[in-house]
Short mmCIF file of C-alpha atoms in Angstrom, two decimals:
data_model
loop_
_atom_site.label_atom_id
_atom_site.label_comp_id
_atom_site.label_asym_id
_atom_site.label_seq_id
_atom_site.Cartn_x
_atom_site.Cartn_y
_atom_site.Cartn_z
CA MET E 30 0.00 -0.25 0.04
CA LYS E 31 2.64 2.50 0.95
CA LYS E 32 4.23 1.42 -2.28
CA TRP E 33 1.55 2.32 -4.12
CA ARG E 34 1.36 5.72 -2.58
CA PHE E 35 4.86 6.45 -2.58
CA THR E 36 4.51 6.38 -6.81
CA GLY E 37 1.04 8.48 -6.63
CA ILE E 38 2.93 11.03 -5.25
CA VAL E 39 6.36 10.25 -7.53
CA ALA E 40 3.60 10.54 -11.15
CA GLY E 41 1.83 13.71 -9.08
CA ILE E 42 4.60 15.59 -8.91
CA GLY E 43 6.10 14.84 -11.96
CA LEU E 44 3.06 15.65 -13.57
CA VAL E 45 2.47 19.33 -11.62
CA GLY E 46 5.86 19.51 -12.75
CA ILE E 47 4.84 18.87 -16.09
CA TYR E 48 2.55 21.19 -16.20
CA LEU E 49 4.29 24.48 -15.06
CA LEU E 50 7.02 23.45 -17.14
CA ASN E 51 5.13 23.98 -19.80
CA ALA E 52 2.91 26.88 -18.76
CA SER E 53 2.21 29.16 -21.56
CA TRP E 54 1.05 31.77 -18.31
CA LEU E 55 4.97 31.72 -17.37
CA ALA E 56 5.76 32.54 -20.24
CA ALA E 57 6.07 35.83 -22.19
CA ALA E 58 3.04 36.94 -24.94
CA PRO E 59 5.24 38.14 -27.75
CA VAL E 60 5.74 41.38 -29.22
CA GLY E 61 4.39 42.30 -32.76
CA ARG E 62 2.09 41.38 -34.52
CA PRO E 63 1.19 38.14 -37.25
CA ASN E 64 2.94 37.71 -40.61
CA ILE E 65 0.04 36.90 -42.96
CA LEU E 66 0.69 34.19 -45.75
CA ALA E 67 -1.14 34.39 -49.10
CA HIS E 68 -0.57 30.59 -50.74
CA ARG E 69 -1.51 31.60 -54.44
CA GLY E 70 -2.24 34.90 -53.58
CA VAL E 71 -5.92 35.77 -54.89
CA HIS E 72 -6.92 33.31 -56.67
CA GLN E 73 -9.16 31.44 -58.42
CA THR E 74 -10.68 29.23 -56.46
CA PHE E 75 -11.02 25.23 -57.15
CA ASP E 76 -12.38 21.90 -56.48
CA ARG E 77 -9.95 19.82 -54.69
CA THR E 78 -12.14 16.32 -54.32
CA ASN E 79 -10.24 13.22 -55.60
CA LEU E 80 -7.07 15.52 -57.61
CA LYS E 81 -4.01 14.53 -58.41
CA GLN E 82 -0.82 15.90 -59.22
CA SER E 83 -0.81 15.98 -62.39
CA ASP E 84 -4.62 16.84 -62.74
CA CYS E 85 -5.56 20.28 -64.80
CA THR E 86 -7.03 23.13 -61.76
CA ALA E 87 -8.06 25.52 -64.43
CA ILE E 88 -11.20 23.51 -65.18
CA ARG E 89 -12.16 22.64 -61.75
CA MET E 90 -12.35 26.26 -61.33
CA ARG E 91 -15.54 26.97 -58.43
CA PRO E 92 -17.94 30.23 -59.77
CA PRO E 93 -15.22 33.31 -59.79
CA THR E 94 -15.57 35.76 -57.13
CA ASN E 95 -12.50 37.82 -58.28
CA PRO E 96 -11.66 38.76 -61.11
CA PHE E 97 -7.68 37.59 -60.59
CA ILE E 98 -5.23 34.93 -61.33
CA GLU E 99 -2.64 33.58 -59.06
CA ASN E 100 1.09 34.44 -60.25
CA THR E 101 -0.52 38.00 -62.34
CA MET E 102 0.82 42.13 -60.76
CA ALA E 103 -2.30 42.59 -60.50
CA SER E 104 -2.68 39.70 -57.75
CA MET E 105 -0.30 40.23 -56.51
CA ARG E 106 -0.96 43.89 -55.60
CA ALA E 107 -4.90 43.01 -54.83
CA SER E 108 -3.29 40.41 -51.63
CA PHE E 109 -1.42 42.96 -50.21
CA HIS E 110 -3.75 45.78 -50.18
CA LEU E 111 -6.39 42.53 -48.75
CA GLY E 112 -4.07 42.20 -46.32
CA ALA E 113 -0.95 39.64 -47.29
CA ASP E 114 1.84 40.15 -45.60
CA GLN E 115 4.26 38.07 -48.43
CA ILE E 116 3.03 35.66 -50.96
CA GLU E 117 3.73 32.54 -51.88
CA LEU E 118 4.64 32.44 -55.65
CA ASP E 119 6.31 29.65 -58.43
CA VAL E 120 8.98 30.22 -61.22
CA HIS E 121 10.53 28.12 -63.85
CA PRO E 122 14.03 28.94 -65.06
CA THR E 123 13.48 29.78 -68.76
CA THR E 124 16.01 29.08 -72.32
CA ASP E 125 16.35 32.80 -71.75
CA GLY E 126 18.34 33.12 -68.27
CA GLU E 127 14.99 34.20 -67.15
CA PHE E 128 12.81 33.24 -63.75
CA ALA E 129 9.40 32.79 -64.89
CA VAL E 130 6.39 33.15 -61.84
CA PHE E 131 4.19 30.62 -63.17
CA HIS E 132 2.76 27.34 -61.65
CA ASP E 133 2.25 24.63 -63.92
CA TRP E 134 4.87 22.71 -64.90
CA SER E 135 3.88 22.71 -68.47
CA VAL E 136 1.68 25.58 -69.88
CA GLU E 137 -1.32 23.33 -71.73
CA CYS E 138 -3.51 23.89 -68.55
CA ARG E 139 -4.18 27.37 -67.68
CA THR E 140 -3.02 28.72 -71.50
CA ASN E 141 -3.39 28.85 -75.12
CA GLY E 142 0.40 27.90 -75.22
CA LYS E 143 2.48 24.32 -75.69
CA GLY E 144 5.49 23.20 -73.80
CA VAL E 145 7.39 22.14 -70.78
CA THR E 146 7.56 25.45 -69.03
CA ARG E 147 11.33 25.75 -68.81
CA GLU E 148 11.76 24.43 -72.26
CA LEU E 149 10.48 27.59 -73.14
CA SER E 150 11.72 31.38 -73.22
CA MET E 151 10.45 34.37 -71.74
CA LYS E 152 9.59 35.78 -74.79
CA TYR E 153 7.27 33.09 -76.26
CA LEU E 154 5.69 33.12 -72.65
CA ARG E 155 4.89 36.67 -72.71
CA THR E 156 2.64 35.33 -75.63
CA LEU E 157 0.08 33.85 -73.77
CA ASP E 158 -3.55 33.76 -72.45
CA LEU E 159 -3.31 33.28 -68.55
CA GLY E 160 -6.32 32.88 -68.80
CA TYR E 161 -7.08 30.78 -71.42
CA GLY E 162 -7.96 27.40 -70.02
CA TYR E 163 -10.17 28.64 -67.13
CA THR E 164 -14.06 27.02 -66.88
CA THR E 165 -16.57 26.54 -64.16
CA ASP E 166 -18.96 24.73 -66.13
CA GLY E 167 -16.98 21.86 -67.59
CA GLY E 168 -15.60 23.94 -71.21
CA ARG E 169 -19.10 25.34 -72.37
CA THR E 170 -17.65 29.05 -71.48
CA TYR E 171 -14.03 30.57 -70.14
CA PRO E 172 -14.96 34.10 -68.59
CA PHE E 173 -11.13 35.03 -67.81
CA ARG E 174 -10.16 34.13 -71.78
CA GLY E 175 -8.99 37.02 -73.62
CA LYS E 176 -8.56 38.46 -70.21
CA PHE E 177 -4.36 37.95 -69.30
CA VAL E 178 -2.91 37.60 -72.68
CA GLY E 179 1.19 39.12 -72.07
CA GLN E 180 1.01 38.66 -68.56
CA MET E 181 3.40 36.49 -67.64
CA LYS E 182 6.02 38.04 -65.34
CA THR E 183 9.76 37.24 -64.79
CA LEU E 184 10.84 36.53 -60.79
CA HIS E 185 12.63 39.88 -61.06
CA GLU E 186 9.56 42.35 -62.68
CA VAL E 187 7.13 41.36 -59.61
CA LEU E 188 10.06 42.35 -57.19
CA ALA E 189 11.10 45.48 -58.67
CA GLU E 190 7.20 46.01 -58.17
CA PHE E 191 7.02 45.38 -55.04
CA PRO E 192 10.95 46.22 -53.23
CA ASP E 193 9.38 46.54 -49.76
CA ARG E 194 6.88 43.98 -49.52
CA ARG E 195 7.78 39.85 -47.94
CA PHE E 196 7.79 36.77 -50.87
CA LEU E 197 7.83 33.12 -50.57
CA ILE E 198 9.42 31.24 -54.10
CA ASN E 199 8.80 28.12 -54.43
CA ILE E 200 11.50 26.46 -56.62
CA LYS E 201 9.39 23.50 -58.37
CA SER E 202 11.98 21.16 -59.29
CA ASN E 203 13.70 18.69 -56.97
CA ASP E 204 17.52 19.23 -59.01
CA PRO E 205 19.64 21.75 -56.82
CA ALA E 206 20.99 22.98 -59.91
CA GLU E 207 17.93 24.86 -59.86
CA ALA E 208 18.91 26.36 -56.17
CA ASP E 209 22.74 27.62 -57.97
CA GLN E 210 20.53 29.32 -60.71
CA LEU E 211 18.05 30.61 -58.63
CA VAL E 212 20.86 32.39 -56.10
CA LYS E 213 22.99 33.80 -59.02
CA TYR E 214 19.92 35.47 -60.84
CA LEU E 215 19.02 37.04 -57.60
CA LYS E 216 22.41 37.88 -56.95
CA ALA E 217 22.95 38.86 -60.77
CA LYS E 218 19.67 41.55 -60.75
CA GLY E 219 20.26 43.26 -57.39
CA ASP E 220 17.03 41.22 -55.30
CA GLU E 221 19.61 38.69 -52.65
CA THR E 222 17.51 35.89 -50.52
CA GLY E 223 17.56 37.03 -46.60
CA LYS E 224 14.34 38.08 -45.01
CA ARG E 225 12.27 39.82 -47.57
CA ILE E 226 12.97 36.56 -49.88
CA GLY E 227 11.99 33.36 -48.56
CA ILE E 228 12.32 29.84 -50.76
CA VAL E 229 9.88 26.69 -50.64
CA ALA E 230 11.53 23.45 -52.07
CA SER E 231 12.43 20.28 -51.55
CA ASP E 232 14.82 18.98 -49.37
CA ARG E 233 17.58 18.06 -51.89
CA VAL E 234 16.70 22.06 -52.93
CA LEU E 235 17.39 23.21 -49.86
CA ASP E 236 20.61 21.65 -48.91
CA ARG E 237 21.95 23.06 -51.94
CA VAL E 238 20.64 26.84 -51.17
CA GLY E 239 21.40 26.77 -47.21
CA ALA E 240 25.19 26.00 -49.04
CA LEU E 241 25.25 28.67 -51.27
CA ALA E 242 23.14 31.35 -48.68
CA PRO E 243 22.75 30.35 -45.28
CA THR E 244 21.05 33.45 -44.29
CA THR E 245 18.14 32.48 -46.15
CA LYS E 246 14.87 31.11 -45.26
CA VAL E 247 13.46 28.13 -46.32
CA LEU E 248 11.22 25.71 -45.86
CA SER E 249 10.05 22.73 -46.58
CA VAL E 250 7.43 20.84 -46.61
CA ASP E 251 9.12 17.15 -44.65
CA ARG E 252 11.12 18.99 -42.64
CA THR E 253 8.25 21.21 -41.52
CA LYS E 254 6.20 18.13 -40.35
CA ALA E 255 9.29 16.25 -39.00
CA CYS E 256 9.75 18.86 -37.01
CA SER E 257 5.76 18.85 -36.02
CA PHE E 258 5.88 15.22 -35.32
CA GLY E 259 9.22 15.40 -33.18
CA TYR E 260 7.85 18.49 -30.59
CA LEU E 261 4.87 16.57 -30.11
CA ALA E 262 6.82 13.34 -29.34
CA VAL E 263 9.04 14.57 -26.77
CA GLY E 264 7.41 18.51 -26.94
CA TRP E 265 6.82 17.91 -23.29
CA SER E 266 10.25 18.24 -21.63
CA GLY E 267 11.09 21.27 -23.09
CA TYR E 268 13.78 20.32 -25.88
CA VAL E 269 13.18 21.40 -29.39
CA PRO E 270 14.72 19.44 -31.99
CA GLU E 271 17.18 19.87 -33.43
CA SER E 272 14.18 19.45 -37.11
CA CYS E 273 12.86 22.37 -36.14
CA ARG E 274 15.89 24.58 -35.11
CA HIS E 275 16.23 27.16 -38.00
CA GLY E 276 13.25 25.66 -39.49
CA THR E 277 9.41 25.60 -39.56
CA ILE E 278 7.21 24.39 -37.55
CA GLY E 279 3.81 23.31 -39.33
CA VAL E 280 0.65 24.20 -36.42
CA PRO E 281 -2.84 23.00 -37.57
CA VAL E 282 -5.51 25.40 -36.19
CA ASN E 283 -7.79 22.75 -34.82
CA LEU E 284 -4.27 20.41 -33.19
CA ARG E 285 -2.70 23.96 -31.57
CA TRP E 286 -3.43 22.77 -28.31
CA ALA E 287 -1.50 19.81 -28.83
CA PHE E 288 1.26 21.96 -29.33
CA TRP E 289 3.29 21.45 -25.97
CA GLY E 290 2.80 25.17 -23.80
CA TRP E 291 0.48 26.76 -26.70
CA PRO E 292 1.02 29.43 -27.15
CA ASN E 293 3.75 31.52 -25.18
CA ARG E 294 5.78 29.12 -23.80
CA PHE E 295 5.82 27.16 -27.27
CA LEU E 296 6.40 30.39 -29.13
CA GLN E 297 8.87 31.60 -26.75
CA ARG E 298 10.96 28.12 -27.46
CA MET E 299 10.60 28.48 -31.23
CA ARG E 300 11.77 31.97 -31.45
CA ASP E 301 15.11 30.81 -29.22
CA ALA E 302 15.53 27.80 -31.54
CA ASP E 303 15.08 30.44 -34.69
CA ALA E 304 11.76 28.87 -35.53
CA GLU E 305 9.34 29.85 -37.38
CA VAL E 306 5.67 29.69 -36.64
CA MET E 307 2.99 28.65 -39.47
CA VAL E 308 0.16 28.12 -38.65
CA ALA E 309 -1.96 26.98 -41.15
CA GLY E 310 -5.39 25.04 -41.67
CA PRO E 311 -6.71 21.87 -40.17
CA LEU E 312 -5.90 18.84 -40.24
CA GLY E 313 -8.35 16.61 -42.29
CA SER E 314 -9.63 19.21 -43.58
CA THR E 315 -12.40 18.42 -46.22
CA SER E 316 -11.56 20.99 -48.89
CA GLY E 317 -7.94 19.69 -48.90
CA ASP E 318 -7.00 23.02 -48.55
CA PRO E 319 -3.10 23.19 -46.66
CA GLY E 320 -3.90 26.80 -45.60
CA ILE E 321 -7.04 29.16 -43.55
CA THR E 322 -9.96 29.39 -45.17
CA ASP E 323 -12.27 30.91 -42.62
CA THR E 324 -12.21 34.24 -40.97
CA VAL E 325 -13.57 32.15 -37.62
CA GLN E 326 -10.12 29.84 -37.81
CA LEU E 327 -8.91 32.73 -36.82
CA ASP E 328 -10.41 32.89 -33.23
CA ALA E 329 -7.94 30.49 -32.53
CA ILE E 330 -5.27 31.77 -32.71
CA PRO E 331 -4.41 34.61 -29.55
CA ASP E 332 -4.39 38.21 -29.87
CA ARG E 333 -0.46 38.68 -29.34
CA TYR E 334 1.17 36.27 -31.74
CA GLU E 335 4.02 36.98 -33.65
CA GLY E 336 4.52 34.18 -36.09
CA SER E 337 2.79 33.14 -40.06
CA ILE E 338 -0.40 32.33 -40.48
CA MET E 339 -0.84 30.78 -44.47
CA THR E 340 -4.29 31.15 -45.96
CA ASP E 341 -6.17 30.09 -49.25
CA ASP E 342 -8.17 32.95 -49.04
CA ILE E 343 -6.31 36.51 -48.21
CA GLU E 344 -10.14 37.69 -49.67
CA LYS E 345 -11.56 37.50 -46.25
CA VAL E 346 -8.98 35.74 -43.87
CA GLY E 347 -6.70 39.63 -44.86
CA PRO E 348 -9.74 42.15 -44.36
CA ALA E 349 -10.36 40.05 -41.18
CA ALA E 350 -6.50 39.57 -39.88
CA LEU E 351 -6.13 43.33 -40.62
CA ARG E 352 -8.88 44.49 -38.51
CA ARG E 353 -7.63 42.23 -35.53
CA TRP E 354 -4.42 42.11 -36.11
CA PRO E 355 -3.86 46.51 -37.32
CA ARG E 356 -0.48 47.09 -39.33
CA SER E 357 1.65 49.83 -37.86
CA PRO E 358 0.51 53.82 -38.87
CA ALA E 359 2.64 55.14 -41.82
CA GLY E 360 5.14 56.78 -40.79
CA ARG E 361 5.97 54.25 -37.80
CA SER E 362 8.82 52.21 -37.06
CA SER E 363 8.61 48.14 -37.08
CA LEU E 364 11.27 48.11 -34.47
CA ALA E 365 10.40 44.42 -32.95
CA VAL E 366 13.25 45.31 -29.62
CA ARG E 367 16.09 47.60 -28.71
CA LEU E 368 18.63 46.28 -26.64
CA CYS E 369 20.89 48.48 -24.40
CA LEU E 370 24.57 48.16 -23.01
CA LYS E 371 25.79 48.92 -20.53
CA PRO E 372 29.25 50.67 -20.73
CA THR E 373 30.74 47.42 -18.87
CA ASP E 374 29.15 45.05 -21.18
CA ARG E 375 31.64 43.48 -23.10
CA ALA E 376 29.03 41.23 -25.02
CA LEU E 377 25.12 40.26 -26.24
CA GLY E 378 24.69 37.92 -23.28
CA THR E 379 25.14 40.70 -20.37
CA LEU E 380 22.31 42.93 -21.34
CA SER E 381 21.13 45.33 -19.12
CA THR E 382 18.20 46.36 -19.86
CA PHE E 383 15.19 44.83 -23.07
CA ARG E 384 12.98 48.27 -24.07
CA TYR E 385 10.21 48.02 -26.86
CA SER E 386 8.98 51.07 -28.85
CA VAL E 387 7.91 52.25 -31.63
CA HIS E 388 10.67 55.28 -32.47
CA PRO E 389 13.74 53.17 -33.14
CA LEU E 390 15.95 56.13 -31.75
CA LYS E 391 14.50 57.82 -29.50
CA ALA E 392 17.37 58.43 -26.96
CA ALA E 393 14.84 58.40 -23.68
CA ALA E 394 14.31 54.79 -24.28
CA CYS E 395 18.07 54.00 -23.43
CA THR E 396 18.33 56.41 -21.07
CA THR E 397 20.20 54.65 -18.33
CA SER E 398 22.88 53.37 -21.47
CA VAL E 399 25.62 54.03 -24.30
CA ILE E 400 24.61 52.00 -26.57
CA CYS E 401 21.27 50.51 -27.76
CA LEU E 402 21.23 48.42 -31.01
CA SER E 403 17.74 48.72 -32.27
CA ILE E 404 16.14 44.52 -34.01
CA PHE E 405 13.47 45.49 -36.77
CA LYS E 406 11.30 42.73 -37.79
CA SER E 407 12.23 42.98 -41.33
CA GLY E 408 15.30 42.33 -39.98
CA ARG E 409 17.09 45.01 -40.54
CA THR E 410 19.52 46.06 -37.53
CA ALA E 411 20.77 49.82 -36.64
CA PHE E 412 23.41 50.53 -32.99
CA HIS E 413 22.96 54.64 -31.65
CA ARG E 414 25.56 55.63 -29.33
CA LEU E 415 24.07 58.58 -27.28
CA SER E 416 25.91 61.49 -26.34
#
């Protein structure tokens, strides 16, 4: 009897310890607003029932709710206006040294052209009608024919049109050599990867990206899943698996509660591991959309959340997110944190104070220090020495 009582006491203490270790209320809430990632941007949604990878989605189009198609300038402009902070777009190398912004491996499904996208020239791709193949009624009518002729753009044209916006570039190929092509292309155009440009691709391609541009934010579906499953298994201990570090962890919105420490303790652990948190659509969704598509799903996300939210319906989700997490007013800074150092501090490991401000170089925020390091959400940093 005493043995079982002792065992029960030990088990109880262990459970209390696990609870306290993962108690969200014991961790500070994050500062900032979420990053709204528009998967495909504003686009024509389609029926995913029994969808295969090789199926043409243009002929599965639902009745249109907007005049845009994905990967076009007009769609991207509308996406940012509706609330997107970042847009996922697709690219293919062309035979004349460009990168075309287009989703499909070949052009037959959506356009009036023929051929594998990467085996064509940008000159030819510019002649195509990007809305040619879209139909909602099995081919009786084509509501977008003739409206998107000549609107395929290069990656550089997109980045130049939106110089202060963030993009997640989807490399469709599994060839690591394409990483070399893309990184070289971006450098030549003055659009190097960094906080503004992330890359999603296969593990083989991302390994090469990491070797060429190690500071680039990357996203791998397989690694994201491995991180999520790994954390679900061992996160109770406070340990963050190696598969998560410097990567991304995916959180299905309907399973957020299963991620140890959700929300504040979990978010703190991911920040410490340099892992981006990506809240996605519900696991087991009948729609098959990877991102959030219902504004009600936003209610599951805490008010103080600074990770990413992926949506496949920026039309509805974007405005709702903006109402809940307004962007900073014009002229205000996007400062995330200021770290102030005393003259005797010799390393960032002995920080004297932490300050938060929307005025990046306001001396009053660091009156007890001589040097201030301002770290912005964009990744930009600035040192300020007080007189």
